[in-house]
Amino acid sequence: QKEVEQDPGPLSVPEGAIVSLNCTYSNSAFQYFMWYRQYSRKGPELLMYTYSSGNKEDGRFTAQVDKSSKYISLFIRDSQPSDSATYLCAMSLPGANNLFFGTGTRLTVIP
Amino acid sequence: DTGVSQNPRHKITKRGQNVTFRCDPISEHNRLYWYRQTLGQGPEFLTYFQNEAQLEKSRLLSDRFSAERPKGSFSTLEIQRTEQGDSAMYLCASSRGAASYEQYFGPGTRLTVT
């Protein structure tokens, strides 16, 4: 079992829809939770990070962490065609230097 | 802030050849990381530097792989005697201070071994 599980999709939504992207994890010691966006053949771009449980909002993006369920989510409001990309969740352990990534979910927003 | 840069962006090589990639981190970042990403997968950690010291290496980093970060600035990743299984995107990331969770990635070097 991988430490971080993410549905690879693909996910297609119409422009303006609310998108929900999710990851589950097995290691309860994970402390920081990140979301990256990766366009085709580009490097991952850090969207936001959350420490421990709770919500964090940044513009159209909201990240949620539920440590009791070992479940994290990224919501995108008013989705745009430019949001079409692969979204990667990542997590880190206390004192560790490497990130553990999910496989990524490919999102297409249809105009 | 010019971001993390990597060169070359693409490399095609024949099996058995050696290749070297370069990463220039964000200037004030003292931590530097190398990851490998294959198609349909998330990045996998290879190695980590704090300043010039290589402090951590993954089991994925076979003895054909070597990384350096002289003077704590840019870093190089060399793969000797390349194999077809080495074909992947090699990503470099950097972070500042103790914020290892806040890693910023470069555009990657796509390696194809024929």
Tab-separated table of C-alpha atoms in Angstrom, chain A residues 2 8 32-34 36 38 40-46 49 86 88 92 95-104, chain B residues 9-10 31 33 35 37 40-45 48 50 55-56 89 91 100-108 110:
chain	number	residue	atom	x	y	z
A	2	LYS	CA	1.315	3.409	-0.974
A	8	PRO	CA	-5.646	9.593	-11.061
A	32	TYR	CA	2.201	19.289	6.570
A	33	PHE	CA	-0.077	18.832	3.588
A	34	MET	CA	0.598	20.462	0.245
A	36	TYR	CA	0.835	21.278	-6.283
A	38	GLN	CA	1.575	20.586	-12.709
A	40	SER	CA	2.005	19.086	-18.984
A	41	ARG	CA	5.791	18.687	-19.235
A	42	LYS	CA	6.400	21.340	-16.566
A	43	GLY	CA	7.552	21.177	-12.953
A	44	PRO	CA	5.062	21.124	-10.054
A	45	GLU	CA	3.936	24.535	-8.803
A	46	LEU	CA	3.157	24.915	-5.104
A	49	TYR	CA	0.151	24.136	2.228
A	86	THR	CA	-2.560	17.592	-12.974
A	88	LEU	CA	-0.629	16.526	-6.882
A	92	SER	CA	5.739	15.638	4.981
A	95	GLY	CA	11.713	16.712	10.871
A	96	ALA	CA	11.871	14.975	7.493
A	97	ASN	CA	13.161	16.582	4.342
A	98	ASN	CA	11.438	14.706	1.566
A	99	LEU	CA	7.862	15.020	0.408
A	100	PHE	CA	5.578	12.068	-0.225
A	101	PHE	CA	3.453	12.616	-3.307
A	102	GLY	CA	0.245	11.137	-4.606
A	103	THR	CA	0.088	10.037	-8.223
A	104	GLY	CA	-1.800	13.187	-9.251
B	9	ARG	CA	15.410	20.816	-20.333
B	10	HIS	CA	15.616	17.722	-22.495
B	31	ARG	CA	18.118	23.378	0.955
B	33	TYR	CA	16.284	18.349	-3.361
B	35	TYR	CA	13.248	13.991	-7.327
B	37	GLN	CA	9.021	11.525	-11.852
B	40	GLY	CA	1.531	8.956	-14.462
B	41	GLN	CA	3.319	9.030	-11.109
B	42	GLY	CA	4.109	11.659	-8.540
B	43	PRO	CA	7.679	12.774	-7.910
B	44	GLU	CA	9.832	10.381	-5.874
B	45	PHE	CA	12.555	11.680	-3.601
B	48	TYR	CA	18.696	16.229	-0.270
B	50	GLN	CA	21.635	21.383	3.146
B	55	LEU	CA	22.406	14.699	4.130
B	56	GLU	CA	19.969	12.148	2.801
B	89	MET	CA	11.708	13.647	-15.583
B	91	LEU	CA	13.104	17.515	-10.874
B	100	SER	CA	11.155	21.680	4.042
B	101	TYR	CA	7.418	21.450	3.470
B	102	GLU	CA	7.558	24.551	1.260
B	103	GLN	CA	9.540	23.246	-1.692
B	104	TYR	CA	9.644	25.080	-5.000
B	105	PHE	CA	10.320	23.030	-8.086
B	106	GLY	CA	12.163	23.754	-11.263
B	107	PRO	CA	10.862	22.883	-14.742
B	108	GLY	CA	12.678	19.549	-14.758
B	110	ARG	CA	13.353	15.134	-19.262
